[in-house]
Short mmCIF file of C-alpha atoms in Angstrom, two decimals:
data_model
loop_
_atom_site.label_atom_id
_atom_site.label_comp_id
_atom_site.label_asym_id
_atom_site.label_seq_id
_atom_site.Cartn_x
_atom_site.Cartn_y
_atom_site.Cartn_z
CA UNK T 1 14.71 27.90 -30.30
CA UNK T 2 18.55 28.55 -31.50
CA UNK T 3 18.82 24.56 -31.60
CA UNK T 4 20.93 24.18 -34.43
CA UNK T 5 21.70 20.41 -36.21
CA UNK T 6 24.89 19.58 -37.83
CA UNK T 7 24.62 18.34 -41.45
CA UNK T 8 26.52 17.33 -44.35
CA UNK T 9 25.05 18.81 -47.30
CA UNK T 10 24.07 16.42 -50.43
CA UNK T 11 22.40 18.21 -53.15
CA UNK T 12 22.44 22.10 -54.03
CA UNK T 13 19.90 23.26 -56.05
CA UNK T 14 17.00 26.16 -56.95
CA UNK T 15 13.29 26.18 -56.22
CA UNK T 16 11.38 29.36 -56.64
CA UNK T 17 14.25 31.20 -56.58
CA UNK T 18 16.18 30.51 -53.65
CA UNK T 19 19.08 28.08 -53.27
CA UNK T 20 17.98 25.17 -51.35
CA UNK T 21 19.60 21.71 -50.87
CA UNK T 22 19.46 18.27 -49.29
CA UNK T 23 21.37 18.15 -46.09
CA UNK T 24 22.28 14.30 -44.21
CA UNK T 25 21.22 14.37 -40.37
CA UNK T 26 23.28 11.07 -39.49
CA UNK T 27 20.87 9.18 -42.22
CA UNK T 28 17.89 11.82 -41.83
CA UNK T 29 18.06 13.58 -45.03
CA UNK T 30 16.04 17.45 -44.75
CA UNK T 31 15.58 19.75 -47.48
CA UNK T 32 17.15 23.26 -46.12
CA UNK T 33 17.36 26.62 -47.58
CA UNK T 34 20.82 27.65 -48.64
CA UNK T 35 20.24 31.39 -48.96
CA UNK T 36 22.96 32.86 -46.35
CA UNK T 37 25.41 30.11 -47.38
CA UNK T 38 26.12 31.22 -51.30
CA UNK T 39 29.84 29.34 -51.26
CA UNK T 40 28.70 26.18 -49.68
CA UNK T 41 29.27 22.98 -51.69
CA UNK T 42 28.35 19.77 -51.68
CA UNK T 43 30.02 17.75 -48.76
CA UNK T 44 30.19 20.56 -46.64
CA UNK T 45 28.87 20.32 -42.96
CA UNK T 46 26.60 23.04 -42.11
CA UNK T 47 24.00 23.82 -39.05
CA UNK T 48 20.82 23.80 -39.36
CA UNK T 49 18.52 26.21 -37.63
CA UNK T 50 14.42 26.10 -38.64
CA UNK T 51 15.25 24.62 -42.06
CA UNK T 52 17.96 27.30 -43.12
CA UNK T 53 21.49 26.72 -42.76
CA UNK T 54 23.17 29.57 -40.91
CA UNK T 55 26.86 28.81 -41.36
CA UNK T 56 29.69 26.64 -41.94
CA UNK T 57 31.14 24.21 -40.25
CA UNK T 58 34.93 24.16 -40.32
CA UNK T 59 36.81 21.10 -40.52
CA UNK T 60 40.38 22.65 -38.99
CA UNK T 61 38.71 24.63 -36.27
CA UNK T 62 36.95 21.88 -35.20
CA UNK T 63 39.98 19.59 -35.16
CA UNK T 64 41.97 22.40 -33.14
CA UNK T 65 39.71 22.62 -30.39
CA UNK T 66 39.42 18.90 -29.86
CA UNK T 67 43.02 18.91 -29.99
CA UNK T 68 42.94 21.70 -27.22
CA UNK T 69 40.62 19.30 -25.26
CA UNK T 70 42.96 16.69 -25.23
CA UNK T 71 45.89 18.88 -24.15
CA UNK T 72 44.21 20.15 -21.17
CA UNK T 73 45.86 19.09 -17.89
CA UNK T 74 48.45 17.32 -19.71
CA UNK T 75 50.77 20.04 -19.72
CA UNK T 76 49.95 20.06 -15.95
CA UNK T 77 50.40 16.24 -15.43
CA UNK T 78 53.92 16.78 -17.55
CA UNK T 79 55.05 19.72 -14.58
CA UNK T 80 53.93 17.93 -11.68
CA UNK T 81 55.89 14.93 -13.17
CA UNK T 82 58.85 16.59 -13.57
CA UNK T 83 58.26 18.64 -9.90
CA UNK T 84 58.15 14.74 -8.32
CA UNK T 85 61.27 13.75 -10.46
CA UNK T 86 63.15 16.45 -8.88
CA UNK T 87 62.12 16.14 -5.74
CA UNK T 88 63.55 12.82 -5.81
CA UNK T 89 66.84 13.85 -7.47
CA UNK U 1 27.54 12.05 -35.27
CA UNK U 2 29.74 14.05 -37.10
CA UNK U 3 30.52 17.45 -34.94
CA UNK U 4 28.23 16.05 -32.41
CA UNK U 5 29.66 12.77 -30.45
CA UNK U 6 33.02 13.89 -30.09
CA UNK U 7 31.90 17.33 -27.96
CA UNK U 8 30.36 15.01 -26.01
CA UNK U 9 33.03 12.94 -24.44
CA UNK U 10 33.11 11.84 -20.86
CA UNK U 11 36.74 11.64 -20.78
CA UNK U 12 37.23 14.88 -22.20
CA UNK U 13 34.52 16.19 -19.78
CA UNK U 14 36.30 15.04 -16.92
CA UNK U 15 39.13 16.62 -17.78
CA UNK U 16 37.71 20.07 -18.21
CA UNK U 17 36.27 20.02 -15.04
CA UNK U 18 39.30 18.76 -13.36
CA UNK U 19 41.18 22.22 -14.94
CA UNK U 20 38.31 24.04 -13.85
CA UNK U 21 38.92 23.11 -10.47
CA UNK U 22 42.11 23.50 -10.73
CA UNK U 23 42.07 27.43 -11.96
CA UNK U 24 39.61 28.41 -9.53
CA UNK U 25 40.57 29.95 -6.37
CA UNK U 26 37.40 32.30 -5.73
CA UNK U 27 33.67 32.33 -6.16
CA UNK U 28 32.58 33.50 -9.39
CA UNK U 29 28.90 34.16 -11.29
CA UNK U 30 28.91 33.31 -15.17
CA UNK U 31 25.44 33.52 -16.64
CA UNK U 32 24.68 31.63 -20.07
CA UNK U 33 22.51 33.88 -21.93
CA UNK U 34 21.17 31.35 -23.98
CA UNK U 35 17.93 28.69 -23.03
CA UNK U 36 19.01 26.04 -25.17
CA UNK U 37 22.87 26.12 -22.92
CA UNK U 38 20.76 26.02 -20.07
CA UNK U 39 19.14 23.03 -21.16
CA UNK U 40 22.57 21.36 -21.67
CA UNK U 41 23.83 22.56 -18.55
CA UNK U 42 20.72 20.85 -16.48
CA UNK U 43 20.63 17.73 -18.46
CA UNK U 44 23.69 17.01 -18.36
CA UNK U 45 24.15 17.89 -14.39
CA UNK U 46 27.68 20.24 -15.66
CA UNK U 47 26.16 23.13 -12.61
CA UNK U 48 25.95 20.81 -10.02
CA UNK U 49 30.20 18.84 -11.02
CA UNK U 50 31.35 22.56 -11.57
CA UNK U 51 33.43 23.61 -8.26
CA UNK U 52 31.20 24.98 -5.59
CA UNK U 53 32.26 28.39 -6.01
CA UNK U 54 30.81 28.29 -9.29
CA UNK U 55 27.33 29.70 -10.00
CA UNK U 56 25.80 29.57 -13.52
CA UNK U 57 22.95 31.79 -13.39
CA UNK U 58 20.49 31.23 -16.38
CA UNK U 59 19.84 34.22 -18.90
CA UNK U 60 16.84 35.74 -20.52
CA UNK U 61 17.88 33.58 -23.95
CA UNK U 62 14.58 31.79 -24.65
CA UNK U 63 12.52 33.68 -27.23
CA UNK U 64 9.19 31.71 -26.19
CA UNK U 65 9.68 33.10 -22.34
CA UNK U 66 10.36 36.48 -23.38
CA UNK U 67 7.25 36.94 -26.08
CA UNK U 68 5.46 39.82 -24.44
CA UNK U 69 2.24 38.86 -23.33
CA UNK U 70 0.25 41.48 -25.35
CA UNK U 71 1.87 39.75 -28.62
CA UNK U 72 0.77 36.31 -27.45
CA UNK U 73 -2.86 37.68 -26.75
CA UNK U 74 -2.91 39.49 -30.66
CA UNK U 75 -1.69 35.90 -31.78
CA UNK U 76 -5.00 34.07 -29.61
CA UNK U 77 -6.91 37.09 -31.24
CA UNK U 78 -5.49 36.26 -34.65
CA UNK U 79 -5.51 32.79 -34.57
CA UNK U 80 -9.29 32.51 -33.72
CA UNK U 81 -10.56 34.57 -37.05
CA UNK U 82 -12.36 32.23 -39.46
CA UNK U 83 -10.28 32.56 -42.63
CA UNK U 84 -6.89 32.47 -40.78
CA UNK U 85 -4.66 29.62 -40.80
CA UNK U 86 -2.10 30.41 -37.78
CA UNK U 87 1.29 28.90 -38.40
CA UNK U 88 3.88 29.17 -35.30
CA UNK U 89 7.10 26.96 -34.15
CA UNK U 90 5.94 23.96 -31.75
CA UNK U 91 6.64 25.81 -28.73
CA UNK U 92 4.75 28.57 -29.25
CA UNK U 93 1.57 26.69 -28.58
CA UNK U 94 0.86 26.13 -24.80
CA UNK U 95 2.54 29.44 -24.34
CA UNK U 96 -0.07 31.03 -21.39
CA UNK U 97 -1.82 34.23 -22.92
CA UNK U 98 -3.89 35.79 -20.52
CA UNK U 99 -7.07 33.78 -20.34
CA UNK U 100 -6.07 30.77 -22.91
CA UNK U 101 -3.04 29.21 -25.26
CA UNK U 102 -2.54 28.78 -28.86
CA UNK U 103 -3.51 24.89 -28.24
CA UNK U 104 -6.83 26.00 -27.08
CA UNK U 105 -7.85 28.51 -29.48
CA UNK U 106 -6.93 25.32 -32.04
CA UNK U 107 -9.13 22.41 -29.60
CA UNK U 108 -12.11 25.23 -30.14
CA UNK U 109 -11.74 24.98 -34.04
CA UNK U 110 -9.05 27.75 -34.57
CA UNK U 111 -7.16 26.52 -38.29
CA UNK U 112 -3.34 26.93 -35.97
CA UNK U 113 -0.50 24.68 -37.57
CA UNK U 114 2.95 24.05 -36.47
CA UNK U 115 5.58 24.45 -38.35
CA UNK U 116 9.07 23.44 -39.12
CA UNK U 117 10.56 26.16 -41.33
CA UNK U 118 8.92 29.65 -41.66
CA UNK U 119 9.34 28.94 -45.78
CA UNK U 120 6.25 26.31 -44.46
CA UNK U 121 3.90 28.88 -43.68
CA UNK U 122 4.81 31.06 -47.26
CA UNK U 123 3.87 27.42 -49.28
CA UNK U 124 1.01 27.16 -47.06
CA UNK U 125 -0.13 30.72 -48.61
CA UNK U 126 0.62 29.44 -52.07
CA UNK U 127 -1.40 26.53 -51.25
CA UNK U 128 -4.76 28.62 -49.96
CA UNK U 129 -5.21 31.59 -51.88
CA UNK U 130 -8.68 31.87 -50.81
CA UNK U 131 -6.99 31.81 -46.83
CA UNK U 132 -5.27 34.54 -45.29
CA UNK U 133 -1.84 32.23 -43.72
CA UNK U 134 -0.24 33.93 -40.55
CA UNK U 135 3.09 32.89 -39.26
CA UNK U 136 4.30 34.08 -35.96
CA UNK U 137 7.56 35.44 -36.25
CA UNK U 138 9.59 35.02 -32.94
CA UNK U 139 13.49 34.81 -32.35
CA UNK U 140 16.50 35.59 -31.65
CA UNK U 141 18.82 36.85 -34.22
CA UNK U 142 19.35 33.20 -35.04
CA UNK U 143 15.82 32.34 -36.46
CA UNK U 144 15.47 36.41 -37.91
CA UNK U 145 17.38 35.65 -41.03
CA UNK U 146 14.43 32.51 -41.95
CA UNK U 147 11.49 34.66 -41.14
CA UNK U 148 13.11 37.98 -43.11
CA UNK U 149 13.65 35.40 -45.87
CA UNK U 150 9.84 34.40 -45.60
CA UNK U 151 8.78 38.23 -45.62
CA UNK U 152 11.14 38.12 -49.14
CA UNK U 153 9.60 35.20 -50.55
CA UNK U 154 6.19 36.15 -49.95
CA UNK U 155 6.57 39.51 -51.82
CA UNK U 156 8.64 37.62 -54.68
CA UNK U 157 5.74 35.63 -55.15
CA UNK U 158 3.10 38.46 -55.08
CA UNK U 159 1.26 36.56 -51.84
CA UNK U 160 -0.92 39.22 -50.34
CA UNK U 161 -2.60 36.75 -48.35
CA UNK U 162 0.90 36.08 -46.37
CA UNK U 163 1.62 38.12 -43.22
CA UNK U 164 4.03 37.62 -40.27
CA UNK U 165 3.09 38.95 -36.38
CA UNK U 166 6.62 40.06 -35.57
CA UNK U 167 8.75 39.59 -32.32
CA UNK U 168 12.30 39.33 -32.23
CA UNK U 169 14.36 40.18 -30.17
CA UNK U 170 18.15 40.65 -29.51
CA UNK U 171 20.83 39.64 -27.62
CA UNK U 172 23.14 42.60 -26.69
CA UNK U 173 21.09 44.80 -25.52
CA UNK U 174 19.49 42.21 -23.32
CA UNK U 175 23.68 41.83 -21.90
CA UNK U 176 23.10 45.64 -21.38
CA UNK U 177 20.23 45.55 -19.75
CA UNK U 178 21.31 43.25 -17.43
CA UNK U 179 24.80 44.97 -16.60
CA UNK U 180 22.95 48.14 -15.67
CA UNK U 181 20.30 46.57 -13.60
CA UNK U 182 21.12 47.75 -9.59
CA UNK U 183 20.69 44.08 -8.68
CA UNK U 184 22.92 42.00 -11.14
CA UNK U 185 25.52 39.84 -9.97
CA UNK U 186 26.60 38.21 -13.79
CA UNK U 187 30.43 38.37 -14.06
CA UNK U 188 31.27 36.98 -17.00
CA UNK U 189 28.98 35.99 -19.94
CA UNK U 190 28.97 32.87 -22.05
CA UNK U 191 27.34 34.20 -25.33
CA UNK U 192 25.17 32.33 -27.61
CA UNK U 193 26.88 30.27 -30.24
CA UNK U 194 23.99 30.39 -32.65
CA UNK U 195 22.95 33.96 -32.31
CA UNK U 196 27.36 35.04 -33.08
CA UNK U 197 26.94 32.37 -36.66
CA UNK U 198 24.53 35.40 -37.81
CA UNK U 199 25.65 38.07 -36.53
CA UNK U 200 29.59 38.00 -35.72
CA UNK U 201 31.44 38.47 -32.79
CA UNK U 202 31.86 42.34 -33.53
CA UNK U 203 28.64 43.71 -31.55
CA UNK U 204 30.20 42.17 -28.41
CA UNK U 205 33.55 43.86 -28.08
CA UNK U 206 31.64 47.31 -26.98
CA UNK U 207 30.26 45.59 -24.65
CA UNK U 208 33.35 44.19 -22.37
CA UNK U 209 34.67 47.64 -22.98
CA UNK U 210 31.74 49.36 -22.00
CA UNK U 211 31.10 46.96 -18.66
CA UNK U 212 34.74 45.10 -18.00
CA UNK U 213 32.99 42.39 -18.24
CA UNK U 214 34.18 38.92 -20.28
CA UNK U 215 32.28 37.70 -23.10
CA UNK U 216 33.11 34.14 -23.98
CA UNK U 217 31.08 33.10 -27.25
CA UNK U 218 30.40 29.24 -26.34
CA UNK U 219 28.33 25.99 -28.64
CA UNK U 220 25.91 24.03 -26.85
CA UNK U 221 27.41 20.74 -26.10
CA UNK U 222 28.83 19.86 -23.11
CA UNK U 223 32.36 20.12 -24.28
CA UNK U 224 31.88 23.68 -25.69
CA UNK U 225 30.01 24.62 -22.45
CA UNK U 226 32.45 23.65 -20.25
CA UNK U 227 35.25 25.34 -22.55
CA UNK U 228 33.40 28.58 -22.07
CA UNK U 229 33.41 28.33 -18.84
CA UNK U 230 36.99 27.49 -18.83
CA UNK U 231 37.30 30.10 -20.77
CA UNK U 232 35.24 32.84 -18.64
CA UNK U 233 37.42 31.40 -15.31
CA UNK U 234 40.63 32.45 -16.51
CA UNK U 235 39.88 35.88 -17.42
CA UNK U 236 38.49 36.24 -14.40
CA UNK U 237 41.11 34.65 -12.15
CA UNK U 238 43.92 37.03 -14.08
CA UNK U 239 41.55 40.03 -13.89
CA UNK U 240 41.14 40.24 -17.54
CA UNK U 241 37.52 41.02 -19.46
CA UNK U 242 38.08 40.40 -23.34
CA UNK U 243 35.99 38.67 -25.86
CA UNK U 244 37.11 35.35 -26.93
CA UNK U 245 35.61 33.07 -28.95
CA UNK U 246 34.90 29.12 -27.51
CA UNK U 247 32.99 27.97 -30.79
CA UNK U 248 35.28 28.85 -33.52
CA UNK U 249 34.04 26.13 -35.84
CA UNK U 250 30.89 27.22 -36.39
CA UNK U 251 31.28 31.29 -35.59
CA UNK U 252 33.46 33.68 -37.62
CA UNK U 253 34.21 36.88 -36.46
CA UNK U 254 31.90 38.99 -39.19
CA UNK U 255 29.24 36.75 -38.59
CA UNK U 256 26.83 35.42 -41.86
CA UNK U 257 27.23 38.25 -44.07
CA UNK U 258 24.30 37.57 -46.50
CA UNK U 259 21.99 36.47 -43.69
CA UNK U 260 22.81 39.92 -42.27
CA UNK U 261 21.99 41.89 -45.56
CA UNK U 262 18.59 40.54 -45.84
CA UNK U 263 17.89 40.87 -41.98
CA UNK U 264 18.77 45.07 -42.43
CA UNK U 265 16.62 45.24 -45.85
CA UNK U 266 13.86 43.67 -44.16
CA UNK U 267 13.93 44.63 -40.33
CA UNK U 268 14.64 47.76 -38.56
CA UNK U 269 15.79 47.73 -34.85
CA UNK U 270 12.73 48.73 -32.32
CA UNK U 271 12.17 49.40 -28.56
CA UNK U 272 10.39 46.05 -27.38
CA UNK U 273 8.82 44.66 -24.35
CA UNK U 274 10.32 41.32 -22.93
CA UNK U 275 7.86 39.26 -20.82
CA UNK U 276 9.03 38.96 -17.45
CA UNK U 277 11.49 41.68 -17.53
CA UNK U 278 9.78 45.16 -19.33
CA UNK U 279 10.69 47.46 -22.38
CA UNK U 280 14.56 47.20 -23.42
CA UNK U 281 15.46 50.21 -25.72
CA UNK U 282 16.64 48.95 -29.01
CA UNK U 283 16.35 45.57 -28.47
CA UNK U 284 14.06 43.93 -31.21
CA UNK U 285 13.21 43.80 -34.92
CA UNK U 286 10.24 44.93 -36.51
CA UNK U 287 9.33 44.80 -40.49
CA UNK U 288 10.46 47.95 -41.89
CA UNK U 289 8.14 49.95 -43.64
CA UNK U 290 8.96 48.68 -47.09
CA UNK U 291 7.49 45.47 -45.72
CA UNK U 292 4.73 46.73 -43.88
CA UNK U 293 1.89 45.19 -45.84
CA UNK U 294 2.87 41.78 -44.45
CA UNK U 295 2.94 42.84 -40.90
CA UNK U 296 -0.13 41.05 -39.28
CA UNK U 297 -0.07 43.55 -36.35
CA UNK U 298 -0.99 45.82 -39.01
CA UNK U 299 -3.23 44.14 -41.01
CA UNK U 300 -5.93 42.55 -38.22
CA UNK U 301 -7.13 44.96 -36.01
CA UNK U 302 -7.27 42.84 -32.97
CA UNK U 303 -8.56 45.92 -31.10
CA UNK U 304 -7.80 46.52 -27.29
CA UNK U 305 -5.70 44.03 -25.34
CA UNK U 306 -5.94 43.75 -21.78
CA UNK U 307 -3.84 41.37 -20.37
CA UNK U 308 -3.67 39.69 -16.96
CA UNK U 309 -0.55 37.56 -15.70
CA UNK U 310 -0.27 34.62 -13.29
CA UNK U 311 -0.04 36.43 -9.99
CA UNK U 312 1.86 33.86 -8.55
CA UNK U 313 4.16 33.44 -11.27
CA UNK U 314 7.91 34.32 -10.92
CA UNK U 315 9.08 33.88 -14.11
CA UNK U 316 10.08 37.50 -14.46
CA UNK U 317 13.11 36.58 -11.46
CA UNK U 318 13.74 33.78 -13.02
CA UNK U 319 14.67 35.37 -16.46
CA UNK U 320 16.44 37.87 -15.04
CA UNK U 321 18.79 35.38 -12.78
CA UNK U 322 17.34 36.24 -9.11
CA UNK U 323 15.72 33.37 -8.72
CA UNK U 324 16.43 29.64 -9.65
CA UNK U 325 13.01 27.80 -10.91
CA UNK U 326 13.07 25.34 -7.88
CA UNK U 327 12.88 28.22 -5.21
CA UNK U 328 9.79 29.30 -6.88
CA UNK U 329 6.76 28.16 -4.60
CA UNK U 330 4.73 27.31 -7.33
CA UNK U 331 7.60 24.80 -8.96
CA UNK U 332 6.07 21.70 -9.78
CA UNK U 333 3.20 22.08 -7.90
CA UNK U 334 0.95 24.44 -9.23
CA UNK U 335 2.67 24.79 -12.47
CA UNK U 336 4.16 21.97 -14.28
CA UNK U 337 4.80 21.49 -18.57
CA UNK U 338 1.22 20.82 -18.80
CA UNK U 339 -0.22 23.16 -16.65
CA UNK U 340 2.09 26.28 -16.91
CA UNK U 341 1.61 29.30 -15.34
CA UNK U 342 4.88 31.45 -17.31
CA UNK U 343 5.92 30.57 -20.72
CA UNK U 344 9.68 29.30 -18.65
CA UNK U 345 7.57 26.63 -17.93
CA UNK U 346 6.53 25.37 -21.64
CA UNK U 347 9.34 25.99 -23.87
CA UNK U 348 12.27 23.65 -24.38
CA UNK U 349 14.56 25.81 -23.71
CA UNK U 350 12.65 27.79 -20.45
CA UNK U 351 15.29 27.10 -17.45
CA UNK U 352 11.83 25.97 -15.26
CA UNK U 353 10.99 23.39 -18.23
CA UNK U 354 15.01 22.48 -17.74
CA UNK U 355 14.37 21.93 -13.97
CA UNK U 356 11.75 20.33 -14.28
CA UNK U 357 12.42 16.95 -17.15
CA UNK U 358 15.70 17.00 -15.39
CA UNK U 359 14.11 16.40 -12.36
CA UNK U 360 15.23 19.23 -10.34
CA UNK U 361 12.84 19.36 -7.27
CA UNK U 362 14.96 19.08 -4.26
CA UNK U 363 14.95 22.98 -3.10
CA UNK U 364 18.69 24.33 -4.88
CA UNK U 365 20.19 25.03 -1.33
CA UNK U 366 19.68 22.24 0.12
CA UNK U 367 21.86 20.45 -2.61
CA UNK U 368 24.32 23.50 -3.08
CA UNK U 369 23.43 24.56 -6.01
CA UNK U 370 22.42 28.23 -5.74
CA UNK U 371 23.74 30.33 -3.30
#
């Protein structure tokens, strides 16, 4: 039920009121109600919950925890390499 | 997939679980509160890689399992009037009501229609002004902000034939409820990603006070599951209980600010029954009086309800993390996705439904799973 899709959003617009907008599931294009995201703008990623978008994705936090992911065990690997290296010296 | 693909990367993977193994030195029991982690937690086999001394004990986070049976009978009731056009989510529908499901009522001519967006069911009303258009409101706090915005848009357009059977329910006082129980063994939480993009991270921090227990906020991929895990480890290998938060890129610390002004204006917080488990204080959403003319509980009188569950059904246990779905005798046997006996069985997030497609049959301790 919380299943939420990324999306890049296309189109902004209103309809009855509300802010709604286009939003691009990897070529799947979804109208999606805007509402809760007021600053959102056109090129923004955004998840998508039961047709509304719920919040923002951001770019640098998203970068930043990939980058953790890569780090992980390599400060590690760098210790035990430098553990073996003195060993041997 | 943008911000999907790259949290899903073997080699990445691998080396989570290799740090994993690497920080933990004791036996530890993390529970994910929400269904749809469990699901990527089964399908992607992360419980059965983790370290042995790892148990991931599945929470009470699917909104289907935990409808409360006397809500799913008023929805059968509902659903089977003449002028009523029932609109629910897709899961809802072979969700076991006492004597029959939503499918049923609709096979013996009952107008019920699944739908994608709770805005669906307020066009539908637009659409059949002669009809009266019912939309069953379940949820988390992730889905409350769409149905509150339905209640809105239904009065904005003057719709009197629109009305919502409410259910929500939320997530920290289910944490609470589970903390207090005599019986729990849940050491560290991963929270649901979805549920802290409404609401914030703010309602949690009382919460590791209150219990010393750590709250990791974690996404749903199997990157951002095993981070929380990671996460959840550490604290507890140092003897630490904070809140942290695994899933920064799509969960900021106040939460969705606007989706949480229209949730107050149009929901107050209630005592509610989850299915399975019994009444937690506090710990749902009902319209709030302002709204109470679209509140279908309200509107049909659907008169006594008597309900009857399974009574070999152990979906309760399972909800609550006592039992795994594959110690359950009837597992597979006499309940299966299409003949469930407990909603855990039907919905796509249910940890039995999870055991189940993922093929799950072999009895947990004879693989190691659950100890």
């Amino acid at each position: 039920m919380c299943l939420g899709i990324p999306g890049q959003v296309k189109e902004i617009y209103e309809m009855n009121g509300i802010r709604m907008g286009k939003v691009d599931f990897n070529g799947i294009v979804k109208e999606v109600c805007l509402a809760y995201l007021p600053d959102i703008a056109v090129g923004d990623y955004t998840i998508v919950h039961v047709g509304f978008a719920i919040t923002r994705l951001d770019e640098q936090s998203a970068l930043e925890t990939l980058a953790l992911f890569q780090s992980i065990g390599l400060l590690d690997e760098e210790l035990r390499t430098d553990a073996a290296e003195e060993e041997a010296a | 997939m943008k911000y999907l693909d790259e949290y899903r990367d073997p080699e990445l993977a691998q080396r989570l679980f290799a740090e994993i193994r690497r920080i933990t030195t004791r036996p530890w029991a993390i529970m994910e509160v929400c269904g749809g982690q469990t699901h990527s937690i089964i399908r992607n086999g992360i419980d059965q890689l983790l370290p042995k001394e790892i148990e991931l004990i599945h929470g009470p986070g699917c909104p289907v399992c935990v409808t409360p049976l006397e809500i799913i009978d008023k929805a059968l009731a509902i659903a089977s009037r003449p002028n009523v056009i029932f609109c629910s989510f897709g899961d809802m529908l072979r969700v076991p009501g006492s004597a029959k499901d939503l499918f049923r009522i609709k096979s013996e001519g009952g107008d019920v229609r699944v739908v994608y967006s709770p805005l669906d069911a307020v066009r539908l009303a637009q659409q059949h002004p002669d009809r009266e258009v019912v939309f069953f409101g379940i949820g988390f706090e992730t889905t409350a902000p769409a149905n509150a915005m339905a209640v809105l848009q239904a009065h904005r357009l003057g719709l009197r034939n629109f009305s919502m059977l409410v259910s929500h329910v939320l997530v920290p006082p289910a944490i609470s409820a589970i903390m207090e129980s005599p019986t729990n063994r849940v050491q560290g939480f991963l929270a649901a990603g979805h549920v802290c993009s409404v609401m914030g991270t703010w309602q949690y921090q009382p919460l590791v006070e209150r219990y010393r227990v750590p709250i990791v906020v974690t996404g749903f991929e199997p990157l951002d599951v095993l981070e929380g895990i990671r996460r959840v480890i550490l604290q507890l290998e140092s003897g630490r209980a904070e809140l942290d938060n695994a899933y920064e890129r799509a969960v900021r610390p106040e939460g969705n600010v606007a989706a949480q002004q229209v949730l107050s204006e149009v929901f107050e917080v209630t005592d509610r029954a989850w299915r399975g488990i019994g009444v937690i204080p506090q710990s749902g959403w009902r319209l709030r009086d302002a709204y109470r003319a679209y509140d279908a509980e309200a509107r049909f009188a659907v008169g006594d309800i008597q309900t009857r569950e399974s009574p070999i059904c152990r979906s309760g246990e399972v909800l609550q993390g006592m039992l795994k779905p594959n110690q359950c005798p009837a597992f597979g046997k006499e309940c299966t996705p299409r003949t469930p006996l407990g909603a855990t069985m039907v919905s796509s997030e249910g940890a039995c439904a999870a055991y189940y497609q993922y093929g799950r049959f072999i009895k947990a301790e004879e693989v190691g799973v659950a100890r």
